[in-house]
PDB file of C-alpha atoms in Angstrom:
ATOM      1  CA  MET A 230     -30.740  68.484 -67.020  1.00 33.00           C
ATOM      2  CA  PRO A 231     -27.840  68.209 -69.237  1.00 39.00           C
ATOM      3  CA  PRO A 232     -27.496  65.159 -72.042  1.00 42.00           C
ATOM      4  CA  GLN A 233     -25.862  62.063 -70.388  1.00 51.00           C
ATOM      5  CA  PRO A 234     -22.968  61.036 -72.100  1.00 60.00           C
ATOM      6  CA  GLU A 235     -23.456  57.731 -73.966  1.00 81.00           C
ATOM      7  CA  ARG A 236     -21.858  54.752 -72.165  1.00 94.00           C
ATOM      8  CA  LYS A 237     -20.433  52.222 -74.449  1.00 97.00           C
ATOM      9  CA  PRO A 238     -21.877  48.576 -73.429  1.00 98.00           C
ATOM     10  CA  LEU A 239     -19.052  46.207 -72.086  1.00 98.00           C
ATOM     11  CA  ILE A 240     -19.641  42.456 -72.734  1.00 98.00           C
ATOM     12  CA  SER A 241     -17.104  40.467 -70.496  1.00 98.00           C
ATOM     13  CA  GLY A 242     -16.404  37.006 -70.668  1.00 98.00           C
ATOM     14  CA  ASN A 243     -14.975  35.363 -67.114  1.00 98.00           C
ATOM     15  CA  TRP A 244     -13.608  32.019 -68.136  1.00 98.00           C
ATOM     16  CA  LYS A 245     -13.403  31.339 -64.630  1.00 98.00           C
ATOM     17  CA  MET A 246     -11.069  27.870 -63.992  1.00 98.00           C
ATOM     18  CA  HIS A 247     -11.317  26.870 -67.562  1.00 98.00           C
ATOM     19  CA  TYR A 248      -9.030  26.310 -70.647  1.00 98.00           C
ATOM     20  CA  ASN A 249      -5.583  25.284 -70.523  1.00 98.00           C
ATOM     21  CA  HIS A 250      -3.601  28.129 -72.600  1.00 98.00           C
ATOM     22  CA  LEU A 251      -3.897  25.595 -75.794  1.00 98.00           C
ATOM     23  CA  GLU A 252      -7.809  25.323 -75.409  1.00 98.00           C
ATOM     24  CA  ALA A 253      -7.424  29.202 -74.577  1.00 98.00           C
ATOM     25  CA  ILE A 254      -6.072  29.892 -78.057  1.00 98.00           C
ATOM     26  CA  GLN A 255      -8.493  28.185 -80.043  1.00 98.00           C
ATOM     27  CA  VAL A 256     -11.480  29.814 -78.161  1.00 98.00           C
ATOM     28  CA  VAL A 257     -10.270  33.273 -78.776  1.00 98.00           C
ATOM     29  CA  GLN A 258      -9.623  32.636 -82.379  1.00 98.00           C
ATOM     30  CA  LYS A 259     -12.806  30.874 -82.961  1.00 98.00           C
ATOM     31  CA  LEU A 260     -14.695  34.214 -81.063  1.00 98.00           C
ATOM     32  CA  SER A 261     -12.743  36.527 -83.163  1.00 98.00           C
ATOM     33  CA  TYR A 262     -14.135  34.499 -86.330  1.00 98.00           C
ATOM     34  CA  LEU A 263     -17.466  35.171 -85.589  1.00 98.00           C
ATOM     35  CA  LEU A 264     -17.384  38.688 -84.519  1.00 98.00           C
ATOM     36  CA  ARG A 265     -17.668  41.326 -87.239  1.00 97.00           C
ATOM     37  CA  ASN A 266     -16.255  44.946 -87.260  1.00 97.00           C
ATOM     38  CA  GLN A 267     -19.593  46.559 -86.529  1.00 97.00           C
ATOM     39  CA  ASP A 268     -19.911  44.191 -83.236  1.00 97.00           C
ATOM     40  CA  TYR A 269     -16.771  45.911 -82.188  1.00 97.00           C
ATOM     41  CA  ASP A 270     -18.072  49.553 -83.028  1.00 97.00           C
ATOM     42  CA  ALA A 271     -21.233  48.938 -80.778  1.00 97.00           C
ATOM     43  CA  VAL A 272     -19.884  47.201 -77.888  1.00 98.00           C
ATOM     44  CA  ASP A 273     -16.362  46.821 -75.981  1.00 98.00           C
ATOM     45  CA  VAL A 274     -15.309  42.911 -75.651  1.00 98.00           C
ATOM     46  CA  SER A 275     -13.097  41.318 -72.951  1.00 98.00           C
ATOM     47  CA  VAL A 276     -11.941  38.099 -71.837  1.00 98.00           C
ATOM     48  CA  HIS A 277     -10.812  36.579 -68.883  1.00 98.00           C
ATOM     49  CA  PRO A 278      -8.453  33.472 -69.147  1.00 98.00           C
ATOM     50  CA  PRO A 279      -6.960  31.879 -65.934  1.00 98.00           C
ATOM     51  CA  PHE A 280      -3.527  33.446 -65.398  1.00 98.00           C
ATOM     52  CA  THR A 281      -1.945  30.255 -67.045  1.00 98.00           C
ATOM     53  CA  ALA A 282      -3.297  31.173 -70.790  1.00 98.00           C
ATOM     54  CA  MET A 283      -3.124  34.979 -70.714  1.00 98.00           C
ATOM     55  CA  ARG A 284       0.054  35.516 -72.431  1.00 98.00           C
ATOM     56  CA  SER A 285      -0.774  32.892 -74.942  1.00 98.00           C
ATOM     57  CA  VAL A 286      -4.313  34.583 -75.245  1.00 98.00           C
ATOM     58  CA  GLN A 287      -2.386  37.994 -75.459  1.00 98.00           C
ATOM     59  CA  VAL A 288       0.098  36.792 -78.322  1.00 98.00           C
ATOM     60  CA  VAL A 289      -3.148  35.771 -80.231  1.00 98.00           C
ATOM     61  CA  LEU A 290      -4.912  38.706 -79.680  1.00 98.00           C
ATOM     62  CA  GLU A 291      -2.011  41.337 -80.568  1.00 98.00           C
ATOM     63  CA  SER A 292      -0.194  39.307 -83.567  1.00 98.00           C
ATOM     64  CA  ASP A 293      -3.911  38.737 -85.358  1.00 97.00           C
ATOM     65  CA  GLY A 294      -5.113  42.423 -84.348  1.00 98.00           C
ATOM     66  CA  ILE A 295      -7.991  41.408 -83.034  1.00 98.00           C
ATOM     67  CA  PRO A 296     -10.205  44.451 -81.032  1.00 98.00           C
ATOM     68  CA  ILE A 297     -10.717  42.216 -77.726  1.00 98.00           C
ATOM     69  CA  SER A 298      -9.691  43.376 -74.703  1.00 98.00           C
ATOM     70  CA  LEU A 299      -7.553  40.906 -72.727  1.00 99.00           C
ATOM     71  CA  GLY A 300      -8.740  40.778 -68.649  1.00 98.00           C
ATOM     72  CA  ALA A 301      -7.777  39.308 -65.668  1.00 99.00           C
ATOM     73  CA  GLN A 302     -10.376  37.391 -63.027  1.00 98.00           C
ATOM     74  CA  ASN A 303      -8.062  38.733 -59.725  1.00 98.00           C
ATOM     75  CA  THR A 304      -5.014  40.255 -58.680  1.00 98.00           C
ATOM     76  CA  TYR A 305      -3.553  40.690 -55.311  1.00 98.00           C
ATOM     77  CA  TRP A 306      -2.884  44.319 -54.013  1.00 98.00           C
ATOM     78  CA  GLU A 307       0.633  44.282 -53.533  1.00 98.00           C
ATOM     79  CA  ASP A 308       3.181  45.091 -56.263  1.00 97.00           C
ATOM     80  CA  LYS A 309       5.681  42.586 -55.376  1.00 97.00           C
ATOM     81  CA  GLY A 310       7.187  40.609 -52.004  1.00 98.00           C
ATOM     82  CA  ALA A 311       6.650  37.189 -50.479  1.00 98.00           C
ATOM     83  CA  PHE A 312       3.074  36.330 -51.282  1.00 98.00           C
ATOM     84  CA  THR A 313       3.129  32.937 -52.453  1.00 98.00           C
ATOM     85  CA  GLY A 314       0.746  32.260 -55.350  1.00 97.00           C
ATOM     86  CA  GLU A 315      -0.612  35.485 -55.814  1.00 98.00           C
ATOM     87  CA  VAL A 316      -0.059  37.653 -59.167  1.00 98.00           C
ATOM     88  CA  SER A 317       0.384  41.532 -58.847  1.00 98.00           C
ATOM     89  CA  PRO A 318      -1.136  44.399 -60.465  1.00 98.00           C
ATOM     90  CA  SER A 319       2.240  45.227 -62.249  1.00 98.00           C
ATOM     91  CA  MET A 320       2.283  41.753 -63.743  1.00 98.00           C
ATOM     92  CA  LEU A 321      -0.873  41.602 -65.218  1.00 98.00           C
ATOM     93  CA  ALA A 322       0.033  45.241 -66.809  1.00 98.00           C
ATOM     94  CA  LYS A 323       2.591  43.854 -68.517  1.00 98.00           C
ATOM     95  CA  LEU A 324       0.361  41.576 -70.223  1.00 98.00           C
ATOM     96  CA  ASN A 325      -1.226  44.604 -71.488  1.00 98.00           C
ATOM     97  CA  ALA A 326      -4.493  43.469 -69.647  1.00 98.00           C
ATOM     98  CA  SER A 327      -7.271  46.010 -69.754  1.00 98.00           C
ATOM     99  CA  TYR A 328      -9.690  45.100 -67.224  1.00 99.00           C
ATOM    100  CA  VAL A 329      -9.507  43.167 -64.124  1.00 99.00           C
ATOM    101  CA  ILE A 330     -12.439  41.644 -62.205  1.00 98.00           C
ATOM    102  CA  VAL A 331     -12.054  42.374 -58.468  1.00 98.00           C
ATOM    103  CA  GLY A 332     -14.472  41.277 -55.644  1.00 98.00           C
ATOM    104  CA  HIS A 333     -16.390  38.455 -57.602  1.00 97.00           C
ATOM    105  CA  SER A 334     -18.713  36.677 -55.802  1.00 95.00           C
ATOM    106  CA  GLU A 335     -16.891  33.299 -55.703  1.00 95.00           C
ATOM    107  CA  ARG A 336     -13.963  35.228 -54.397  1.00 96.00           C
ATOM    108  CA  ARG A 337     -15.769  36.677 -51.382  1.00 95.00           C
ATOM    109  CA  GLN A 338     -17.698  33.665 -50.885  1.00 93.00           C
ATOM    110  CA  LEU A 339     -15.359  30.852 -50.943  1.00 95.00           C
ATOM    111  CA  PHE A 340     -12.238  32.724 -50.370  1.00 97.00           C
ATOM    112  CA  GLY A 341     -13.019  35.413 -47.861  1.00 96.00           C
ATOM    113  CA  GLU A 342     -12.663  38.437 -49.560  1.00 97.00           C
ATOM    114  CA  THR A 343     -13.843  41.459 -47.653  1.00 98.00           C
ATOM    115  CA  ASP A 344     -15.174  44.485 -48.734  1.00 98.00           C
ATOM    116  CA  GLY A 345     -11.596  46.172 -47.396  1.00 98.00           C
ATOM    117  CA  ASP A 346      -9.403  43.462 -49.413  1.00 98.00           C
ATOM    118  CA  VAL A 347     -11.649  44.700 -52.578  1.00 98.00           C
ATOM    119  CA  ASN A 348     -10.938  48.412 -52.288  1.00 98.00           C
ATOM    120  CA  ARG A 349      -7.323  47.405 -51.682  1.00 98.00           C
ATOM    121  CA  LYS A 350      -7.526  45.796 -55.057  1.00 98.00           C
ATOM    122  CA  VAL A 351      -9.244  48.190 -56.837  1.00 98.00           C
ATOM    123  CA  LYS A 352      -7.142  51.245 -55.673  1.00 98.00           C
ATOM    124  CA  ALA A 353      -4.159  48.758 -56.816  1.00 98.00           C
ATOM    125  CA  VAL A 354      -5.629  47.783 -60.287  1.00 98.00           C
ATOM    126  CA  LEU A 355      -5.989  51.637 -61.017  1.00 98.00           C
ATOM    127  CA  ALA A 356      -2.620  52.706 -59.626  1.00 98.00           C
ATOM    128  CA  ALA A 357      -0.946  50.237 -62.498  1.00 98.00           C
ATOM    129  CA  GLY A 358      -3.222  51.510 -64.987  1.00 98.00           C
ATOM    130  CA  MET A 359      -6.169  48.942 -65.603  1.00 98.00           C
ATOM    131  CA  THR A 360      -9.635  49.281 -65.274  1.00 98.00           C
ATOM    132  CA  PRO A 361     -11.299  47.398 -61.982  1.00 98.00           C
ATOM    133  CA  ILE A 362     -14.521  45.398 -62.768  1.00 98.00           C
ATOM    134  CA  MET A 363     -15.985  45.692 -59.220  1.00 98.00           C
ATOM    135  CA  CYS A 364     -18.421  43.193 -58.327  1.00 98.00           C
ATOM    136  CA  VAL A 365     -21.477  43.659 -55.910  1.00 98.00           C
ATOM    137  CA  GLY A 366     -24.357  41.352 -55.166  1.00 96.00           C
ATOM    138  CA  GLU A 367     -26.359  39.570 -52.485  1.00 94.00           C
ATOM    139  CA  THR A 368     -27.375  35.837 -51.669  1.00 91.00           C
ATOM    140  CA  LEU A 369     -30.668  34.599 -51.506  1.00 88.00           C
ATOM    141  CA  GLU A 370     -31.378  34.504 -47.889  1.00 90.00           C
ATOM    142  CA  GLU A 371     -30.061  38.644 -48.237  1.00 92.00           C
ATOM    143  CA  ARG A 372     -32.584  38.800 -51.121  1.00 90.00           C
ATOM    144  CA  GLU A 373     -35.476  37.278 -49.375  1.00 89.00           C
ATOM    145  CA  ALA A 374     -34.871  39.230 -46.585  1.00 94.00           C
ATOM    146  CA  GLY A 375     -35.521  42.118 -48.445  1.00 93.00           C
ATOM    147  CA  GLY A 376     -31.901  43.531 -47.813  1.00 91.00           C
ATOM    148  CA  THR A 377     -30.747  43.654 -51.405  1.00 94.00           C
ATOM    149  CA  ILE A 378     -30.122  47.129 -51.880  1.00 95.00           C
ATOM    150  CA  ASP A 379     -28.463  47.755 -48.650  1.00 96.00           C
ATOM    151  CA  LYS A 380     -26.099  44.881 -49.435  1.00 96.00           C
ATOM    152  CA  CYS A 381     -25.270  46.171 -53.058  1.00 96.00           C
ATOM    153  CA  THR A 382     -24.859  49.802 -52.024  1.00 96.00           C
ATOM    154  CA  GLY A 383     -23.091  48.742 -49.130  1.00 97.00           C
ATOM    155  CA  GLN A 384     -20.460  47.080 -51.054  1.00 97.00           C
ATOM    156  CA  VAL A 385     -20.460  49.826 -53.476  1.00 98.00           C
ATOM    157  CA  VAL A 386     -19.494  52.629 -50.881  1.00 96.00           C
ATOM    158  CA  ALA A 387     -16.950  50.383 -49.258  1.00 98.00           C
ATOM    159  CA  GLY A 388     -15.213  49.058 -52.535  1.00 98.00           C
ATOM    160  CA  LEU A 389     -14.752  52.746 -54.015  1.00 98.00           C
ATOM    161  CA  SER A 390     -13.860  54.070 -50.506  1.00 98.00           C
ATOM    162  CA  GLY A 391     -11.102  56.771 -50.878  1.00 98.00           C
ATOM    163  CA  LEU A 392     -11.421  57.150 -54.469  1.00 98.00           C
ATOM    164  CA  LYS A 393     -11.849  60.369 -56.550  1.00 98.00           C
ATOM    165  CA  GLY A 394     -15.035  60.470 -59.143  1.00 98.00           C
ATOM    166  CA  ASP A 395     -12.863  61.061 -62.184  1.00 97.00           C
ATOM    167  CA  GLN A 396     -11.513  57.661 -61.107  1.00 98.00           C
ATOM    168  CA  VAL A 397     -14.782  55.966 -60.512  1.00 98.00           C
ATOM    169  CA  ALA A 398     -16.157  57.289 -63.962  1.00 98.00           C
ATOM    170  CA  GLU A 399     -13.906  55.376 -65.584  1.00 97.00           C
ATOM    171  CA  MET A 400     -14.658  52.306 -63.622  1.00 98.00           C
ATOM    172  CA  VAL A 401     -16.743  49.083 -64.351  1.00 98.00           C
ATOM    173  CA  VAL A 402     -19.374  47.735 -61.731  1.00 98.00           C
ATOM    174  CA  ALA A 403     -21.061  44.222 -62.094  1.00 98.00           C
ATOM    175  CA  TYR A 404     -23.967  44.013 -60.453  1.00 97.00           C
ATOM    176  CA  GLU A 405     -24.242  39.858 -59.794  1.00 94.00           C
ATOM    177  CA  PRO A 406     -27.064  38.518 -57.687  1.00 93.00           C
ATOM    178  CA  ILE A 407     -25.045  35.311 -55.924  1.00 89.00           C
ATOM    179  CA  TRP A 408     -27.886  33.260 -56.121  1.00 83.00           C
ATOM    180  CA  ALA A 409     -28.116  33.856 -59.872  1.00 81.00           C
ATOM    181  CA  ILE A 410     -24.489  32.617 -60.923  1.00 75.00           C
ATOM    182  CA  GLY A 411     -24.409  29.363 -62.315  1.00 71.00           C
ATOM    183  CA  THR A 412     -27.922  28.415 -61.250  1.00 72.00           C
ATOM    184  CA  GLY A 413     -29.896  29.194 -64.651  1.00 70.00           C
ATOM    185  CA  ARG A 414     -31.733  31.552 -62.625  1.00 72.00           C
ATOM    186  CA  ASN A 415     -31.006  35.131 -63.240  1.00 70.00           C
ATOM    187  CA  ALA A 416     -32.935  38.247 -62.153  1.00 84.00           C
ATOM    188  CA  THR A 417     -35.478  39.815 -64.333  1.00 92.00           C
ATOM    189  CA  PRO A 418     -34.637  42.821 -66.652  1.00 94.00           C
ATOM    190  CA  ASP A 419     -36.975  44.911 -64.318  1.00 95.00           C
ATOM    191  CA  ASP A 420     -35.245  43.523 -61.125  1.00 93.00           C
ATOM    192  CA  ALA A 421     -31.514  43.985 -62.509  1.00 95.00           C
ATOM    193  CA  GLN A 422     -32.574  47.746 -63.594  1.00 97.00           C
ATOM    194  CA  GLU A 423     -33.841  48.585 -60.189  1.00 96.00           C
ATOM    195  CA  VAL A 424     -30.858  47.342 -58.086  1.00 96.00           C
ATOM    196  CA  ILE A 425     -28.362  48.850 -60.728  1.00 97.00           C
ATOM    197  CA  ALA A 426     -30.149  51.912 -60.963  1.00 97.00           C
ATOM    198  CA  THR A 427     -29.747  52.487 -57.022  1.00 97.00           C
ATOM    199  CA  VAL A 428     -26.258  51.333 -57.433  1.00 97.00           C
ATOM    200  CA  ARG A 429     -25.905  54.065 -59.628  1.00 98.00           C
ATOM    201  CA  GLU A 430     -27.891  56.373 -57.204  1.00 97.00           C
ATOM    202  CA  SER A 431     -25.143  55.667 -54.558  1.00 97.00           C
ATOM    203  CA  VAL A 432     -22.469  56.581 -56.798  1.00 98.00           C
ATOM    204  CA  ALA A 433     -23.961  60.096 -57.312  1.00 97.00           C
ATOM    205  CA  SER A 434     -24.542  60.437 -53.718  1.00 97.00           C
ATOM    206  CA  ALA A 435     -20.962  59.587 -53.028  1.00 96.00           C
ATOM    207  CA  PHE A 436     -19.115  60.978 -56.064  1.00 97.00           C
ATOM    208  CA  GLY A 437     -21.453  63.507 -57.973  1.00 97.00           C
ATOM    209  CA  ALA A 438     -23.515  63.294 -60.988  1.00 97.00           C
ATOM    210  CA  ASP A 439     -20.534  62.986 -63.567  1.00 97.00           C
ATOM    211  CA  ALA A 440     -19.157  59.950 -61.807  1.00 98.00           C
ATOM    212  CA  ALA A 441     -22.636  57.873 -61.644  1.00 98.00           C
ATOM    213  CA  ALA A 442     -22.894  59.009 -65.669  1.00 97.00           C
ATOM    214  CA  GLY A 443     -19.833  57.960 -66.839  1.00 97.00           C
ATOM    215  CA  VAL A 444     -19.403  54.445 -64.498  1.00 98.00           C
ATOM    216  CA  ARG A 445     -20.707  51.555 -66.689  1.00 98.00           C
ATOM    217  CA  ILE A 446     -22.215  48.800 -64.449  1.00 98.00           C
ATOM    218  CA  GLN A 447     -22.640  45.320 -65.781  1.00 98.00           C
ATOM    219  CA  TYR A 448     -25.444  42.690 -65.052  1.00 96.00           C
ATOM    220  CA  GLY A 449     -24.077  39.086 -64.181  1.00 95.00           C
ATOM    221  CA  GLY A 450     -25.883  36.294 -63.543  1.00 89.00           C
ATOM    222  CA  SER A 451     -26.799  33.451 -65.948  1.00 88.00           C
ATOM    223  CA  VAL A 452     -26.525  35.611 -68.790  1.00 94.00           C
ATOM    224  CA  LYS A 453     -27.488  33.863 -72.275  1.00 95.00           C
ATOM    225  CA  ALA A 454     -28.402  34.574 -75.560  1.00 97.00           C
ATOM    226  CA  VAL A 455     -31.985  34.275 -74.773  1.00 96.00           C
ATOM    227  CA  ASN A 456     -31.876  37.051 -72.170  1.00 95.00           C
ATOM    228  CA  ALA A 457     -29.290  39.629 -73.148  1.00 97.00           C
ATOM    229  CA  HIS A 458     -31.173  41.507 -75.588  1.00 97.00           C
ATOM    230  CA  GLU A 459     -34.010  41.968 -72.496  1.00 97.00           C
ATOM    231  CA  LEU A 460     -31.295  42.836 -70.191  1.00 96.00           C
ATOM    232  CA  MET A 461     -29.518  45.085 -71.938  1.00 97.00           C
ATOM    233  CA  ALA A 462     -32.417  47.133 -73.212  1.00 96.00           C
ATOM    234  CA  GLN A 463     -32.637  48.656 -69.732  1.00 97.00           C
ATOM    235  CA  PRO A 464     -31.489  52.056 -69.234  1.00 96.00           C
ATOM    236  CA  ASP A 465     -28.693  51.742 -66.794  1.00 97.00           C
ATOM    237  CA  ILE A 466     -27.478  48.161 -67.691  1.00 97.00           C
ATOM    238  CA  ASP A 467     -24.020  48.982 -69.534  1.00 98.00           C
ATOM    239  CA  GLY A 468     -23.147  45.581 -70.147  1.00 98.00           C
ATOM    240  CA  ALA A 469     -22.852  41.745 -69.009  1.00 98.00           C
ATOM    241  CA  LEU A 470     -20.415  39.881 -66.830  1.00 98.00           C
ATOM    242  CA  VAL A 471     -21.064  36.313 -68.887  1.00 97.00           C
ATOM    243  CA  GLY A 472     -19.791  33.074 -66.844  1.00 95.00           C
ATOM    244  CA  GLY A 473     -20.490  29.703 -68.305  1.00 95.00           C
ATOM    245  CA  ALA A 474     -22.173  31.225 -71.586  1.00 97.00           C
ATOM    246  CA  SER A 475     -18.807  32.790 -72.602  1.00 98.00           C
ATOM    247  CA  LEU A 476     -16.966  29.197 -72.686  1.00 98.00           C
ATOM    248  CA  ASP A 477     -19.049  28.701 -76.173  1.00 98.00           C
ATOM    249  CA  PRO A 478     -17.729  31.168 -78.594  1.00 98.00           C
ATOM    250  CA  ASP A 479     -20.998  30.692 -80.511  1.00 98.00           C
ATOM    251  CA  GLU A 480     -23.335  31.403 -77.447  1.00 98.00           C
ATOM    252  CA  PHE A 481     -20.761  34.476 -76.421  1.00 98.00           C
ATOM    253  CA  ALA A 482     -20.839  35.644 -79.776  1.00 98.00           C
ATOM    254  CA  ARG A 483     -24.493  36.048 -79.824  1.00 98.00           C
ATOM    255  CA  ILE A 484     -24.291  37.510 -76.246  1.00 98.00           C
ATOM    256  CA  VAL A 485     -21.904  40.425 -78.249  1.00 98.00           C
ATOM    257  CA  ARG A 486     -24.843  41.106 -80.869  1.00 97.00           C
ATOM    258  CA  TYR A 487     -27.666  41.105 -78.144  1.00 97.00           C
ATOM    259  CA  ARG A 488     -28.892  43.984 -80.672  1.00 94.00           C
ATOM    260  CA  GLU A 489     -30.090  41.788 -83.307  1.00 90.00           C
ATOM    261  CA  GLY A 490     -32.102  39.596 -80.786  1.00 69.00           C
TER     262      GLY A 490
END
């Protein structure tokens, strides 16, 4: 079997509905002071502020030459039109956003996003030249009923429908068990590895071995500095989608430096 390409880990901070643009500037500046060149050499880092803070964060990152990628938390699939309150991929691309979170469980659970919506958003993000971080994950009820694998692989297949293997290879998928988000509970490293390995297998079945070898799969769900090292030691986990812990620059920097834990 040919050697597998090394996938550079991606640690992403999802700030959710926190921080105005002034606070966001302070947070990203402090984070930049904490991270070192060797951290960026080992790990890709992205931050995902609210829409209202993205331009301010972009200016700080670019003017100070900070090698942190700017990301968005969501988008709509149309490029423009009469869609009050929505933000298009082309608008995000003009801010030099690199990553867009698509299908986060909170979007699915609270705002009714379907697999079809997620698929349309994935395609729109790719068409705009950015990288989707497509989220999948099960509820506690689904987990207790033994439905974790079916739910996650089903979301993967539906969310990636119609894409080509080379597109999938450049994407990011985030496995975030819904029962572990913001609860202080998290999947064990072995549990996370089992699900993520199965997700990778489903990508291989649908899009081929090269796509499965290239796609980066993050774990999300109460990731903290104390558990990041053990999670990231798993062979199929290629990063973390960090929620609450990313709001504290000190804690988030320690997660980025998980290798030292």
